[in-house]
Coordinates of C-alpha atoms in Angstrom, one line a residue:
M1293 CA 81.8 102.5 103.7
S1294 CA 79.1 100.4 105.3
Y1295 CA 77.0 101.7 108.1
A1296 CA 78.6 99.3 110.6
M1297 CA 82.1 100.4 109.6
M1298 CA 81.1 104.0 110.0
V1299 CA 79.8 103.4 113.4
E1300 CA 83.0 101.5 114.3
N1301 CA 85.1 104.4 113.2
G1302 CA 83.1 107.0 115.1
F1303 CA 81.4 108.9 112.2
P1304 CA 78.5 111.3 113.1
L1305 CA 75.4 109.6 111.7
P1306 CA 71.7 110.5 111.6
D1307 CA 69.5 108.7 114.2
K1308 CA 67.4 106.0 112.4
K1309 CA 64.5 106.7 114.7
A1310 CA 64.8 110.5 114.5
P1311 CA 66.7 111.6 111.4
D1312 CA 67.0 115.2 112.7
N1313 CA 69.1 113.9 115.7
I1314 CA 72.8 112.8 115.4
T1315 CA 74.3 109.7 116.9
L1316 CA 77.9 108.9 117.8
S1317 CA 79.5 105.6 118.8
E1318 CA 80.0 105.2 122.5
N1319 CA 83.8 105.2 122.0
M1320 CA 83.9 108.4 120.0
Y1321 CA 81.4 110.1 122.3
S1322 CA 83.6 109.4 125.3
K1323 CA 86.5 111.0 123.4
L1324 CA 84.5 114.2 122.8
L1325 CA 83.2 114.6 126.3
N1326 CA 84.8 117.3 128.3
Q1327 CA 86.3 115.1 131.0
P1328 CA 87.0 116.9 134.4
T1329 CA 90.6 115.7 134.3
Q1330 CA 92.6 115.5 131.1
M1331 CA 96.3 114.9 130.2
C1332 CA 98.1 117.5 128.2
R1333 CA 100.6 116.6 125.5
C1334 CA 103.4 117.4 128.0
G1335 CA 102.1 114.7 130.3
K1336 CA 100.7 117.0 133.0
M1337 CA 97.2 116.3 134.3
L1338 CA 94.9 119.3 134.0
S1339 CA 91.7 120.2 135.9
M1340 CA 89.2 121.2 133.2
L1341 CA 86.8 122.5 135.8
K1342 CA 88.9 125.7 136.1
D1343 CA 88.3 128.5 133.7
D1344 CA 92.1 129.1 133.4
W1345 CA 93.1 125.4 133.1
Y1346 CA 95.5 126.2 130.3
L1347 CA 97.6 128.7 132.3
D1348 CA 101.0 127.7 133.7
V1349 CA 103.9 129.9 134.7
D1350 CA 106.3 127.2 133.5
G1351 CA 104.6 126.8 130.2
C1352 CA 104.2 123.5 128.3
K1353 CA 107.3 121.5 127.2
Y1354 CA 106.4 118.6 124.9
H1355 CA 107.7 116.5 122.0
L1356 CA 106.4 116.9 118.4
G1357 CA 107.2 113.3 117.6
K1358 CA 106.4 110.0 119.1
Q1359 CA 108.6 107.7 121.2
V1360 CA 110.2 104.9 119.1
F1361 CA 110.1 101.4 120.5
S1362 CA 112.0 99.5 117.8
G1363 CA 115.3 99.6 116.0
P1364 CA 118.4 101.6 116.9
D1365 CA 116.4 104.6 118.2
Y1366 CA 114.5 102.5 120.8
G1367 CA 113.3 104.7 123.6
L1368 CA 114.1 108.0 121.7
Y1369 CA 111.6 110.5 120.4
S1370 CA 111.4 110.7 116.6
C1371 CA 111.5 114.5 116.6
C1372 CA 114.8 115.1 118.4
K1373 CA 116.3 111.6 118.9
T1374 CA 116.6 112.2 122.6
T1375 CA 114.8 111.3 125.8
S1376 CA 114.5 114.9 127.1
Q1377 CA 111.5 116.3 128.8
G1378 CA 110.5 118.1 125.7
C1379 CA 112.0 119.7 122.6
A1380 CA 109.1 122.1 121.9
F1381 CA 107.5 124.8 124.0
N1382 CA 104.2 126.6 124.2
K1383 CA 103.2 129.0 126.9
H1384 CA 99.8 127.3 127.3
H1385 CA 98.6 123.8 128.0
V1386 CA 96.2 122.3 125.4
S1387 CA 93.3 119.9 125.3
F1388 CA 92.6 117.4 122.5
R1389 CA 88.8 117.3 123.0
R1390 CA 86.4 118.5 120.3
P1391 CA 83.7 121.1 121.3
V1392 CA 81.0 119.6 119.0
E1393 CA 78.3 120.7 121.4
N1394 CA 79.0 124.4 120.6
H1395 CA 77.8 124.1 117.0
K1396 CA 74.8 122.7 115.2
F1397 CA 75.3 119.7 112.9
V1398 CA 74.1 120.0 109.4
Q1399 CA 73.3 117.2 106.9
T1400 CA 73.9 117.0 103.1
T1401 CA 70.6 117.1 101.3
D1402 CA 69.3 114.8 98.5
V1403 CA 69.6 117.1 95.5
K1404 CA 68.6 115.6 92.2
S1405 CA 71.1 116.4 89.5
E1406 CA 72.4 114.9 86.3
H1407 CA 75.9 115.1 87.8
N1408 CA 75.1 112.9 90.8
N1409 CA 76.8 109.8 89.4
Q1410 CA 79.6 111.5 87.4
A1411 CA 83.2 112.3 88.3
S1412 CA 82.2 115.9 89.0
N1413 CA 80.4 114.6 92.1
I1414 CA 83.5 113.0 93.6
F1415 CA 85.5 115.1 96.1
S1416 CA 88.4 114.7 98.6
I1417 CA 88.5 116.7 101.8
D1418 CA 91.0 117.6 104.5
C1419 CA 90.9 119.9 107.5
E1420 CA 93.7 121.4 109.6
M1421 CA 93.1 122.0 113.4
A1422 CA 94.4 124.4 116.1
F1423 CA 94.1 124.3 119.9
T1424 CA 91.7 126.7 121.4
T1425 CA 90.4 127.2 125.0
K1426 CA 87.7 124.7 124.2
G1427 CA 89.9 122.1 122.5
L1428 CA 90.6 121.4 118.9
E1429 CA 88.8 123.5 116.3
V1430 CA 89.1 123.7 112.5
V1431 CA 91.2 126.5 111.1
K1432 CA 91.6 125.5 107.4
I1433 CA 89.4 123.4 105.0
S1434 CA 90.2 122.2 101.5
L1435 CA 87.9 120.4 99.1
I1436 CA 89.3 119.1 95.8
G1437 CA 87.9 117.3 92.7
V1438 CA 88.8 114.0 91.1
R1439 CA 91.4 115.7 88.8
G1440 CA 93.0 117.5 91.8
E1441 CA 91.4 120.8 91.1
V1442 CA 90.6 123.0 94.1
H1443 CA 86.8 123.6 94.6
Y1444 CA 87.1 125.2 98.0
D1445 CA 90.1 126.3 100.1
S1446 CA 89.6 128.6 103.0
Y1447 CA 91.0 129.5 106.4
V1448 CA 88.4 129.4 109.2
L1449 CA 88.1 131.6 112.3
P1450 CA 87.6 129.4 115.3
K1451 CA 84.8 130.3 117.8
N1452 CA 87.2 130.3 120.8
P1453 CA 90.6 132.0 121.5
I1454 CA 93.6 130.1 120.1
L1455 CA 96.1 128.7 122.5
D1456 CA 98.4 127.1 119.9
Y1457 CA 98.2 127.3 116.1
N1458 CA 99.7 123.7 116.0
T1459 CA 101.8 125.0 113.1
A1460 CA 104.1 121.9 113.1
F1461 CA 101.2 119.9 111.9
S1462 CA 98.5 122.3 110.6
G1463 CA 100.9 124.6 108.7
V1464 CA 98.7 127.5 109.9
R1465 CA 100.4 130.5 111.5
E1466 CA 99.0 133.6 113.2
E1467 CA 99.3 135.8 110.1
H1468 CA 97.1 133.4 108.1
L1469 CA 94.1 134.1 110.4
R1470 CA 94.8 137.8 111.1
N1471 CA 92.1 139.1 108.7
V1472 CA 89.9 136.0 108.4
T1473 CA 86.2 136.5 108.9
T1474 CA 85.0 133.1 107.6
T1475 CA 83.2 131.2 110.4
L1476 CA 82.3 127.5 110.6
E1477 CA 78.7 128.3 109.7
D1478 CA 80.0 130.0 106.5
V1479 CA 82.0 126.8 105.7
Q1480 CA 79.0 124.6 106.3
K1481 CA 76.8 126.7 104.0
R1482 CA 79.4 126.6 101.2
L1483 CA 80.0 122.8 101.5
L1484 CA 76.2 122.2 101.4
Q1485 CA 76.2 124.0 98.1
L1486 CA 79.0 121.8 96.7
L1487 CA 77.9 118.5 98.2
N1488 CA 74.8 116.4 98.2
K1489 CA 73.9 113.0 99.6
N1490 CA 75.1 111.3 96.5
S1491 CA 78.5 113.0 96.5
I1492 CA 81.4 110.6 97.1
L1493 CA 83.6 112.2 99.8
I1494 CA 87.1 110.8 100.1
G1495 CA 89.6 111.5 102.9
H1496 CA 92.0 110.0 105.5
G1497 CA 90.2 109.7 108.9
V1498 CA 87.2 111.4 107.4
E1499 CA 85.3 111.1 110.7
N1500 CA 87.7 113.7 112.2
D1501 CA 87.0 116.1 109.4
L1502 CA 83.2 115.7 109.6
L1503 CA 83.3 116.1 113.3
A1504 CA 85.4 119.2 113.0
L1505 CA 83.0 120.7 110.5
N1506 CA 79.8 119.4 112.3
I1507 CA 78.6 117.9 109.0
V1508 CA 76.8 114.6 108.5
H1509 CA 77.5 112.7 105.3
E1510 CA 77.2 109.0 104.8
N1511 CA 78.6 108.4 101.3
V1512 CA 82.3 108.4 102.2
I1513 CA 85.5 106.5 101.4
D1514 CA 88.2 106.5 104.0
T1515 CA 91.8 105.7 102.8
S1516 CA 92.7 104.5 106.3
C1517 CA 90.1 101.7 105.9
V1518 CA 90.8 101.0 102.2
F1519 CA 94.5 100.5 103.0
P1520 CA 94.1 98.9 106.5
H1521 CA 96.8 98.5 109.1
E1522 CA 98.2 94.9 109.3
R1523 CA 97.3 94.8 113.0
G1524 CA 93.7 95.6 112.3
H1525 CA 91.3 98.1 113.8
P1526 CA 91.7 100.5 115.6
M1527 CA 95.3 100.8 114.3
K1528 CA 95.6 103.0 111.2
N1529 CA 98.4 103.7 108.7
S1530 CA 99.3 107.3 108.4
L1531 CA 98.7 109.2 105.2
K1532 CA 102.4 109.8 105.0
Y1533 CA 103.2 106.1 105.1
L1534 CA 100.5 105.3 102.4
A1535 CA 101.8 108.0 100.1
K1536 CA 105.4 106.8 100.4
I1537 CA 104.5 103.1 99.8
Y1538 CA 101.9 103.3 97.1
L1539 CA 102.6 106.6 95.4
Q1540 CA 106.3 107.1 96.0
K1541 CA 105.3 110.5 97.2
I1542 CA 106.9 112.3 100.2
I1543 CA 104.5 114.4 102.3
H1544 CA 104.7 115.7 105.9
D1545 CA 108.4 115.9 105.6
G1546 CA 109.7 117.1 109.0
F1547 CA 107.6 119.3 111.3
K1548 CA 107.0 122.3 108.9
G1549 CA 103.3 121.7 108.8
H1550 CA 100.8 119.9 106.6
D1551 CA 99.1 121.2 103.5
S1552 CA 95.4 120.5 103.4
V1553 CA 95.3 120.7 99.6
E1554 CA 98.2 118.3 99.3
D1555 CA 96.7 115.9 101.8
A1556 CA 93.3 115.9 100.0
Q1557 CA 95.0 115.4 96.6
T1558 CA 97.0 112.6 98.0
C1559 CA 93.8 110.8 99.2
M1560 CA 92.3 111.2 95.8
E1561 CA 95.5 109.8 94.2
L1562 CA 95.5 106.8 96.5
M1563 CA 92.0 105.9 95.4
L1564 CA 92.8 106.4 91.7
W1565 CA 95.8 104.1 92.2
K1566 CA 93.6 101.6 93.9
I1567 CA 91.1 101.5 91.1
Y1568 CA 93.8 101.4 88.5
S1569 CA 95.7 98.6 90.1
E1570 CA 92.5 96.4 90.5
T1571 CA 91.1 97.0 87.0
R1572 CA 94.1 96.9 84.6
S1573 CA 94.8 93.7 82.8
T1574 CA 98.4 93.3 83.8
F1575 CA 100.0 93.1 87.3
V1576 CA 100.6 96.3 89.1
A1577 CA 103.4 96.3 91.7
Q1578 CA 102.3 96.8 95.2
P1579 CA 103.9 96.3 98.6
V1580 CA 102.7 92.9 99.9
I1581 CA 105.4 92.6 102.5
S1582 CA 104.7 93.7 106.0
K1583 CA 106.9 96.4 107.6
P1584 CA 108.8 94.3 110.2
F1585 CA 109.6 91.2 108.1
F1586 CA 113.1 91.9 106.8
P1587 CA 116.2 94.0 107.1
K1588 CA 116.7 96.6 104.3
V1589 CA 118.4 94.3 101.8
I1590 CA 118.6 90.6 101.5
Q1591 CA 120.8 88.9 98.9
S1592 CA 121.4 85.2 98.3
S1593 CA 123.9 83.3 96.2
N1594 CA 121.2 82.3 93.7
N1595 CA 120.8 85.9 92.4
F1596 CA 117.6 86.5 94.4
L1597 CA 117.5 90.1 95.5
L1598 CA 114.9 91.6 97.8
M1599 CA 114.4 95.0 99.5
A1600 CA 112.0 95.2 102.4
N1601 CA 109.1 97.6 101.8
P1602 CA 110.4 98.2 98.2
P1603 CA 109.3 101.6 96.7
F1604 CA 107.5 100.0 93.8
K1605 CA 106.3 102.2 91.0
A1606 CA 102.6 101.9 90.3
A1607 CA 102.9 101.7 86.5
F1608 CA 105.8 99.3 86.5
P1609 CA 104.8 95.7 85.8
T1610 CA 106.4 93.1 88.0
V1611 CA 105.6 89.8 89.6
I1612 CA 103.8 89.8 93.0
F1613 CA 104.9 87.2 95.5
S1614 CA 103.1 86.4 98.7
P1615 CA 104.9 87.2 102.0
A1616 CA 104.9 83.5 102.9
F1617 CA 106.7 82.6 99.7
V1618 CA 109.3 85.3 100.2
C1619 CA 109.9 84.3 103.9
F1620 CA 110.4 80.7 102.8
Q1621 CA 112.9 81.7 100.1
V1622 CA 114.9 83.9 102.4
T1623 CA 114.9 82.0 105.7
I1624 CA 115.2 78.4 104.7
F1625 CA 118.8 77.2 104.1
P1626 CA 119.9 75.9 101.8
L1627 CA 117.7 78.1 99.6
N1628 CA 115.7 76.4 97.0
P1629 CA 116.8 77.4 93.5
F1630 CA 114.9 80.5 92.3
L1631 CA 114.5 80.7 88.5
P1632 CA 112.6 83.8 87.5
P1633 CA 110.8 83.9 84.1
P1634 CA 113.0 85.0 81.2
S1635 CA 110.9 88.2 80.7
I1636 CA 111.8 89.5 84.2
A1637 CA 115.1 87.7 84.8
P1638 CA 117.2 90.9 84.2
F1639 CA 115.4 92.6 87.1
F1640 CA 116.6 90.0 89.6
N1641 CA 120.3 90.1 88.6
P1642 CA 122.2 92.0 91.3
T1643 CA 125.0 92.8 88.9
I1644 CA 122.9 95.2 86.8
P1645 CA 124.0 98.8 87.1
K1646 CA 120.7 100.0 88.5
P1647 CA 118.5 98.1 91.0
W1648 CA 115.3 96.8 89.5
W1649 CA 113.1 98.6 92.0
Q1650 CA 114.5 102.0 90.8
M1651 CA 113.8 101.4 87.1

């Protein structure tokens, strides 16, 4: 990623005038500040000036999912398909801020090694977070290699008392941290042994992982930027969506918790798919149709069959059409005759026993 893009996305970066100091974009810095008044996930405004800001006799009722504003579920929450006050409960309120001021930032060093430019110096990272009395803190860290092998996987004991393990998303439960003694400083020390300034670090929303770990590293690849949202910055596609569309891989199914190893491996797989699709000699199927363009299946009288957001297989050769071409063929009546090349004609015949996108 370029320096300008890293600044735009809120990465912690060394100050050019004083390399020992760390700089943050104004937008990210405002998010990390401990504002005197903050909104909890239940919608209640909290006064952070109180030491017991998280206490409430009524507890905290909230939704695990987001409210849907399109389709048949318009206005409903994705977690429970209702408009109730909340479908989940925690006895404490929580804050989404990051207590970065409580830890010292460390930087990867310039270590000369014969492996600097080899595959052994490419890693993918993911962290899981929990809510503490000071905000979000890292409770699990995973670092994997280019072949998916695990180089480092550890639970982390947060510095402050935990209010909510955030199990629905982190996958971390109380028993996982019961006998853990590994601190953030221990994690930093181990990562600095595995990484150097030349290491390529891949992840999804890597700035969040680096801020959680209080580590500065500039040689990064962020899958949320490599596969940008069609609406542009600051909108970002979820890792779940990218895995489904490009890898035909289901992750984060339900609210049973994420797996940091699986997420890190998925980021690595996405980048390998990206490299493979751009360097191979033949076409590689990829979704070029934006999400809201079409209903699920469109079929015309001239044997033209299309599925919106088709789950293409990465290794399956096909013909890639631009969204404009597809829109013209589907929406203009009468439809212009569509004659596919003989080599792929069978895939566009709706009478075949198995749809072409499932072959």
